[in-house]
Amino acid sequence: MIYIHKVLPYFFYPITIILVLMIIAVIYKKRTPLVAAIFLLLVTSSPIFSDALWDALEEGQLRKLPSAVQAADAVVVLSGMMGVVKSANGSVFEWSDPDRFFGGIELMRAGKAPSIIFTGGKLPWQGDVKTEGEILSDYAITYGIKPEQIQITKDVENTKDEAIAVKEILRKNNLNRIILVTSSFHMPRASRLFVQEGMEVQEYGVDSKVEVRSRTPMDFLPSAHAFRWTQEAVREFIGRGYYLVRENLAF
């Protein structure tokens, strides 16, 4: 199933549509598909367009202070902030963005929950490495969190798996109230899945992508960075659509 989740978005990515239009233009010797491909490339690679998509994804997810959060049974930190790279000692994890981890740590230090749960994120192609949750657990101890306060879920591959795995841990102790920590753009989808599993969720969105800054002429010029973020935004919209369809069809 995880391969379907990863491959499906490629059919809707701007780069895929652009390539298809260019192929059609070459095969049928038509100018219109080529013009459409160029126009789509210019639009999707402009920072002002990618920022608009991320604004929509992060709508309503303003960064909170720990003091604005009520106490709960557990802080839950979702995986997705580390990647596996090669080293002299084999495969190791490196940070891609640590905001989720530090968001969870600051909530624990503020006394918002007696325990913290890290999800055991691990994809099939990552090989024989620890889960992300195990790595984060080790880091949490170095930041002063006691080992007995830390729990790690079983191996998970996606957000739905995470919600089910966390619920299993909570059910063993007759607990239900969590503070969910994940990226702001990911929060609406993640929160919905955890609520569907019967948990009472407080949202604590971090890792916001849209910066507070003034507009400049550079925002209207094509950028490889902006094109990448447009593609990432499209992937999240597809993820939300997938789970919405799945929920409505009840499968």
mmCIF file of C-alpha atoms in Angstrom:
data_model
loop_
_atom_site.group_PDB
_atom_site.id
_atom_site.type_symbol
_atom_site.label_atom_id
_atom_site.label_comp_id
_atom_site.label_asym_id
_atom_site.label_seq_id
_atom_site.Cartn_x
_atom_site.Cartn_y
_atom_site.Cartn_z
ATOM 1 C CA MET A 1 0.000 0.000 0.000
ATOM 2 C CA ILE A 2 2.833 2.413 0.794
ATOM 3 C CA TYR A 3 4.046 2.160 -2.798
ATOM 4 C CA ILE A 4 0.615 3.269 -4.044
ATOM 5 C CA HIS A 5 0.755 6.272 -1.694
ATOM 6 C CA LYS A 6 4.179 7.237 -3.036
ATOM 7 C CA VAL A 7 3.531 6.599 -6.742
ATOM 8 C CA LEU A 8 -0.002 8.021 -7.087
ATOM 9 C CA PRO A 9 1.017 11.694 -6.731
ATOM 10 C CA TYR A 10 3.370 11.433 -9.704
ATOM 11 C CA PHE A 11 0.385 11.301 -12.053
ATOM 12 C CA PHE A 12 -0.678 14.748 -10.835
ATOM 13 C CA TYR A 13 2.674 16.457 -10.371
ATOM 14 C CA PRO A 14 3.263 19.561 -12.525
ATOM 15 C CA ILE A 15 6.444 18.012 -13.945
ATOM 16 C CA THR A 16 4.480 14.978 -15.172
ATOM 17 C CA ILE A 17 1.800 17.119 -16.820
ATOM 18 C CA ILE A 18 4.452 19.342 -18.420
ATOM 19 C CA LEU A 19 6.302 16.345 -19.851
ATOM 20 C CA VAL A 20 3.078 14.840 -21.220
ATOM 21 C CA LEU A 21 2.189 18.133 -22.912
ATOM 22 C CA MET A 22 5.662 18.369 -24.463
ATOM 23 C CA ILE A 23 5.483 14.789 -25.728
ATOM 24 C CA ILE A 24 2.085 15.485 -27.281
ATOM 25 C CA ALA A 25 3.485 18.632 -28.908
ATOM 26 C CA VAL A 26 6.361 16.668 -30.446
ATOM 27 C CA ILE A 27 4.297 13.693 -31.607
ATOM 28 C CA TYR A 28 1.463 15.695 -33.133
ATOM 29 C CA LYS A 29 3.573 18.723 -34.077
ATOM 30 C CA LYS A 30 1.167 21.056 -32.315
ATOM 31 C CA ARG A 31 2.091 24.403 -30.813
ATOM 32 C CA THR A 32 -0.749 24.643 -28.300
ATOM 33 C CA PRO A 33 0.435 21.821 -25.967
ATOM 34 C CA LEU A 34 3.951 23.294 -25.997
ATOM 35 C CA VAL A 35 2.668 26.762 -25.095
ATOM 36 C CA ALA A 36 0.552 25.218 -22.336
ATOM 37 C CA ALA A 37 3.596 23.353 -20.988
ATOM 38 C CA ILE A 38 5.692 26.531 -20.903
ATOM 39 C CA PHE A 39 2.886 28.486 -19.244
ATOM 40 C CA LEU A 40 2.382 25.777 -16.606
ATOM 41 C CA LEU A 41 6.117 25.694 -15.906
ATOM 42 C CA LEU A 42 6.292 29.472 -15.454
ATOM 43 C CA VAL A 43 3.297 29.516 -13.121
ATOM 44 C CA THR A 44 4.217 26.530 -10.944
ATOM 45 C CA SER A 45 7.846 27.638 -10.596
ATOM 46 C CA SER A 46 7.012 31.141 -9.363
ATOM 47 C CA PRO A 47 7.424 31.733 -5.601
ATOM 48 C CA ILE A 48 4.190 33.715 -5.409
ATOM 49 C CA PHE A 49 2.272 30.667 -6.677
ATOM 50 C CA SER A 50 3.987 28.130 -4.417
ATOM 51 C CA ASP A 51 3.532 30.450 -1.426
ATOM 52 C CA ALA A 52 -0.191 30.697 -2.189
ATOM 53 C CA LEU A 53 -0.482 26.899 -2.144
ATOM 54 C CA TRP A 54 1.326 26.659 1.187
ATOM 55 C CA ASP A 55 -0.780 29.467 2.616
ATOM 56 C CA ALA A 56 -3.831 27.363 1.798
ATOM 57 C CA LEU A 57 -2.290 24.226 3.325
ATOM 58 C CA GLU A 58 -1.263 25.995 6.533
ATOM 59 C CA GLU A 59 -4.401 28.089 6.902
ATOM 60 C CA GLY A 60 -5.358 28.448 10.562
ATOM 61 C CA GLN A 61 -2.204 26.709 11.800
ATOM 62 C CA LEU A 62 -0.576 29.564 13.703
ATOM 63 C CA ARG A 63 2.361 28.564 15.911
ATOM 64 C CA LYS A 64 1.271 28.254 19.548
ATOM 65 C CA LEU A 65 3.145 28.780 22.775
ATOM 66 C CA PRO A 66 3.159 25.833 25.195
ATOM 67 C CA SER A 67 1.303 28.045 27.676
ATOM 68 C CA ALA A 68 -1.669 28.111 25.282
ATOM 69 C CA VAL A 69 -2.000 24.325 25.369
ATOM 70 C CA GLN A 70 -3.966 22.408 27.993
ATOM 71 C CA ALA A 71 -2.474 19.428 29.784
ATOM 72 C CA ALA A 72 -3.102 16.037 28.169
ATOM 73 C CA ASP A 73 -2.329 12.352 28.662
ATOM 74 C CA ALA A 74 0.538 12.322 26.157
ATOM 75 C CA VAL A 75 2.455 14.368 23.639
ATOM 76 C CA VAL A 76 2.534 12.581 20.260
ATOM 77 C CA VAL A 77 5.313 13.456 17.804
ATOM 78 C CA LEU A 78 4.857 12.150 14.270
ATOM 79 C CA SER A 79 7.733 10.848 12.165
ATOM 80 C CA GLY A 80 8.883 12.478 8.951
ATOM 81 C CA MET A 81 11.729 14.764 9.990
ATOM 82 C CA MET A 82 14.725 12.516 9.363
ATOM 83 C CA GLY A 83 16.278 10.758 6.385
ATOM 84 C CA VAL A 84 18.622 7.790 6.050
ATOM 85 C CA VAL A 85 22.069 8.522 4.582
ATOM 86 C CA LYS A 86 25.255 6.515 4.106
ATOM 87 C CA SER A 87 28.170 6.889 6.484
ATOM 88 C CA ALA A 88 31.463 5.162 7.231
ATOM 89 C CA ASN A 89 29.560 3.076 9.779
ATOM 90 C CA GLY A 90 26.672 2.154 7.502
ATOM 91 C CA SER A 91 23.282 3.823 7.176
ATOM 92 C CA VAL A 92 22.454 6.542 9.696
ATOM 93 C CA PHE A 93 19.690 9.084 10.249
ATOM 94 C CA GLU A 94 20.190 12.804 9.635
ATOM 95 C CA TRP A 95 17.801 15.689 10.289
ATOM 96 C CA SER A 96 15.818 17.183 7.448
ATOM 97 C CA ASP A 97 13.815 19.428 9.775
ATOM 98 C CA PRO A 98 13.853 18.990 13.579
ATOM 99 C CA ASP A 99 10.899 21.269 14.427
ATOM 100 C CA ARG A 100 8.537 18.407 15.295
ATOM 101 C CA PHE A 101 11.061 16.952 17.725
ATOM 102 C CA PHE A 102 11.769 20.243 19.460
ATOM 103 C CA GLY A 103 8.049 21.045 19.570
ATOM 104 C CA GLY A 104 7.493 17.837 21.506
ATOM 105 C CA ILE A 105 10.425 18.531 23.821
ATOM 106 C CA GLU A 106 9.221 22.044 24.684
ATOM 107 C CA LEU A 107 5.760 20.700 25.539
ATOM 108 C CA MET A 108 7.272 18.089 27.851
ATOM 109 C CA ARG A 109 9.477 20.676 29.539
ATOM 110 C CA ALA A 110 6.394 22.828 30.053
ATOM 111 C CA GLY A 111 4.770 19.924 31.902
ATOM 112 C CA LYS A 112 1.913 19.520 29.426
ATOM 113 C CA ALA A 113 1.885 15.705 29.599
ATOM 114 C CA PRO A 114 3.474 12.934 31.682
ATOM 115 C CA SER A 115 4.754 11.064 28.626
ATOM 116 C CA ILE A 116 5.792 11.521 25.027
ATOM 117 C CA ILE A 117 5.082 9.074 22.206
ATOM 118 C CA PHE A 118 7.307 8.903 19.133
ATOM 119 C CA THR A 119 5.995 6.994 16.121
ATOM 120 C CA GLY A 120 8.187 4.267 14.661
ATOM 121 C CA GLY A 121 8.408 5.614 11.148
ATOM 122 C CA LYS A 122 10.236 3.305 8.769
ATOM 123 C CA LEU A 123 9.783 2.726 5.027
ATOM 124 C CA PRO A 124 10.361 -0.655 3.343
ATOM 125 C CA TRP A 125 13.294 0.599 1.254
ATOM 126 C CA GLN A 126 15.248 2.065 4.178
ATOM 127 C CA GLY A 127 16.891 -1.249 4.960
ATOM 128 C CA ASP A 128 18.024 -2.597 8.304
ATOM 129 C CA VAL A 129 18.031 0.603 10.370
ATOM 130 C CA LYS A 130 16.321 1.715 13.541
ATOM 131 C CA THR A 131 12.917 3.348 13.275
ATOM 132 C CA GLU A 132 12.765 7.121 13.438
ATOM 133 C CA GLY A 133 10.990 6.836 16.775
ATOM 134 C CA GLU A 134 13.927 4.939 18.280
ATOM 135 C CA ILE A 135 16.372 7.602 17.094
ATOM 136 C CA LEU A 136 14.192 10.411 18.446
ATOM 137 C CA SER A 137 13.857 8.590 21.756
ATOM 138 C CA ASP A 138 17.643 8.582 22.162
ATOM 139 C CA TYR A 139 17.804 12.305 21.363
ATOM 140 C CA ALA A 140 14.988 13.064 23.807
ATOM 141 C CA ILE A 141 16.938 11.478 26.654
ATOM 142 C CA THR A 142 19.908 13.735 25.900
ATOM 143 C CA TYR A 143 17.509 16.698 26.229
ATOM 144 C CA GLY A 144 16.465 15.691 29.712
ATOM 145 C CA ILE A 145 13.396 13.538 29.099
ATOM 146 C CA LYS A 146 13.409 10.490 31.384
ATOM 147 C CA PRO A 147 13.416 7.068 29.644
ATOM 148 C CA GLU A 148 10.277 6.030 31.552
ATOM 149 C CA GLN A 149 8.440 9.019 30.059
ATOM 150 C CA ILE A 150 9.099 7.888 26.483
ATOM 151 C CA GLN A 151 7.099 5.404 24.435
ATOM 152 C CA ILE A 152 7.630 4.297 20.832
ATOM 153 C CA THR A 153 4.968 2.808 18.591
ATOM 154 C CA LYS A 154 5.385 -0.244 16.444
ATOM 155 C CA ASP A 155 6.747 0.245 12.909
ATOM 156 C CA VAL A 156 4.540 2.529 10.810
ATOM 157 C CA GLU A 157 4.627 3.636 7.171
ATOM 158 C CA ASN A 158 2.071 6.444 6.931
ATOM 159 C CA THR A 159 -0.104 8.776 8.991
ATOM 160 C CA LYS A 160 -3.004 6.323 9.194
ATOM 161 C CA ASP A 161 -0.657 3.692 10.597
ATOM 162 C CA GLU A 162 0.593 6.231 13.142
ATOM 163 C CA ALA A 163 -2.906 7.009 14.383
ATOM 164 C CA ILE A 164 -3.726 3.311 14.820
ATOM 165 C CA ALA A 165 -0.417 2.565 16.559
ATOM 166 C CA VAL A 166 -0.743 5.487 18.989
ATOM 167 C CA LYS A 167 -4.295 4.449 19.825
ATOM 168 C CA GLU A 168 -3.034 0.968 20.723
ATOM 169 C CA ILE A 169 -0.573 2.435 23.235
ATOM 170 C CA LEU A 170 -3.164 4.757 24.762
ATOM 171 C CA ARG A 171 -5.821 2.053 25.029
ATOM 172 C CA LYS A 172 -3.518 -0.123 27.157
ATOM 173 C CA ASN A 173 -3.477 2.611 29.802
ATOM 174 C CA ASN A 174 -7.066 3.789 29.313
ATOM 175 C CA LEU A 175 -5.861 7.167 28.005
ATOM 176 C CA ASN A 176 -7.292 9.272 25.213
ATOM 177 C CA ARG A 177 -6.185 12.923 25.308
ATOM 178 C CA ILE A 178 -3.156 13.861 23.236
ATOM 179 C CA ILE A 179 -1.264 16.906 22.039
ATOM 180 C CA LEU A 180 -0.438 16.149 18.409
ATOM 181 C CA VAL A 181 2.830 17.573 17.075
ATOM 182 C CA THR A 182 3.466 17.617 13.342
ATOM 183 C CA SER A 183 4.159 20.059 10.523
ATOM 184 C CA SER A 184 1.543 22.781 10.068
ATOM 185 C CA PHE A 185 0.724 21.735 6.502
ATOM 186 C CA HIS A 186 0.307 18.116 7.620
ATOM 187 C CA MET A 187 -1.800 18.889 10.698
ATOM 188 C CA PRO A 188 -5.324 19.027 9.148
ATOM 189 C CA ARG A 189 -4.946 15.567 7.614
ATOM 190 C CA ALA A 190 -3.147 14.070 10.619
ATOM 191 C CA SER A 191 -5.552 15.510 13.185
ATOM 192 C CA ARG A 192 -8.541 14.187 11.253
ATOM 193 C CA LEU A 193 -7.089 10.668 11.171
ATOM 194 C CA PHE A 194 -6.356 10.681 14.914
ATOM 195 C CA VAL A 195 -9.853 11.954 15.715
ATOM 196 C CA GLN A 196 -11.289 9.178 13.566
ATOM 197 C CA GLU A 197 -9.485 6.702 15.818
ATOM 198 C CA GLY A 198 -11.407 8.158 18.766
ATOM 199 C CA MET A 199 -8.713 10.336 20.313
ATOM 200 C CA GLU A 200 -9.220 13.789 21.792
ATOM 201 C CA VAL A 201 -6.697 15.924 19.920
ATOM 202 C CA GLN A 202 -5.080 19.251 20.643
ATOM 203 C CA GLU A 203 -3.133 20.491 17.649
ATOM 204 C CA TYR A 204 0.408 21.833 17.983
ATOM 205 C CA GLY A 205 1.553 22.682 14.475
ATOM 206 C CA VAL A 206 5.230 23.429 13.834
ATOM 207 C CA ASP A 207 7.589 23.558 10.853
ATOM 208 C CA SER A 208 5.688 26.281 8.977
ATOM 209 C CA LYS A 209 6.887 26.768 5.412
ATOM 210 C CA VAL A 210 5.468 30.217 4.615
ATOM 211 C CA GLU A 211 7.745 32.910 5.989
ATOM 212 C CA VAL A 212 6.608 36.364 7.080
ATOM 213 C CA ARG A 213 8.268 38.686 4.573
ATOM 214 C CA SER A 214 7.582 41.443 2.090
ATOM 215 C CA ARG A 215 6.955 40.746 -1.574
ATOM 216 C CA THR A 216 9.774 41.460 -4.007
ATOM 217 C CA PRO A 217 10.069 41.249 -7.827
ATOM 218 C CA MET A 218 11.914 37.940 -7.288
ATOM 219 C CA ASP A 219 8.637 36.337 -6.188
ATOM 220 C CA PHE A 220 7.379 36.527 -9.772
ATOM 221 C CA LEU A 221 10.464 34.976 -11.384
ATOM 222 C CA PRO A 222 10.818 31.226 -12.040
ATOM 223 C CA SER A 223 12.672 29.341 -9.323
ATOM 224 C CA ALA A 224 13.643 25.677 -8.995
ATOM 225 C CA HIS A 225 13.085 25.996 -5.240
ATOM 226 C CA ALA A 226 9.531 27.270 -5.768
ATOM 227 C CA PHE A 227 8.842 24.519 -8.310
ATOM 228 C CA ARG A 228 9.886 21.917 -5.755
ATOM 229 C CA TRP A 229 7.584 23.414 -3.093
ATOM 230 C CA THR A 230 4.691 23.534 -5.556
ATOM 231 C CA GLN A 231 5.188 19.822 -6.132
ATOM 232 C CA GLU A 232 5.317 19.139 -2.381
ATOM 233 C CA ALA A 233 2.102 21.110 -1.882
ATOM 234 C CA VAL A 234 0.368 19.135 -4.628
ATOM 235 C CA ARG A 235 1.401 15.916 -2.883
ATOM 236 C CA GLU A 236 -0.197 17.027 0.391
ATOM 237 C CA PHE A 237 -3.420 18.072 -1.362
ATOM 238 C CA ILE A 238 -3.537 14.636 -2.982
ATOM 239 C CA GLY A 239 -3.012 13.005 0.426
ATOM 240 C CA ARG A 240 -5.933 14.937 1.867
ATOM 241 C CA GLY A 241 -8.093 14.019 -1.105
ATOM 242 C CA TYR A 242 -7.164 10.343 -0.836
ATOM 243 C CA TYR A 243 -8.204 10.056 2.807
ATOM 244 C CA LEU A 244 -11.365 12.096 2.197
ATOM 245 C CA VAL A 245 -12.438 9.719 -0.578
ATOM 246 C CA ARG A 246 -11.463 6.731 1.544
ATOM 247 C CA GLU A 247 -13.513 8.058 4.456
ATOM 248 C CA ASN A 248 -16.585 8.697 2.318
ATOM 249 C CA LEU A 249 -16.376 5.284 0.681
ATOM 250 C CA ALA A 250 -15.638 3.628 4.053
ATOM 251 C CA PHE A 251 -12.782 1.374 2.967
#
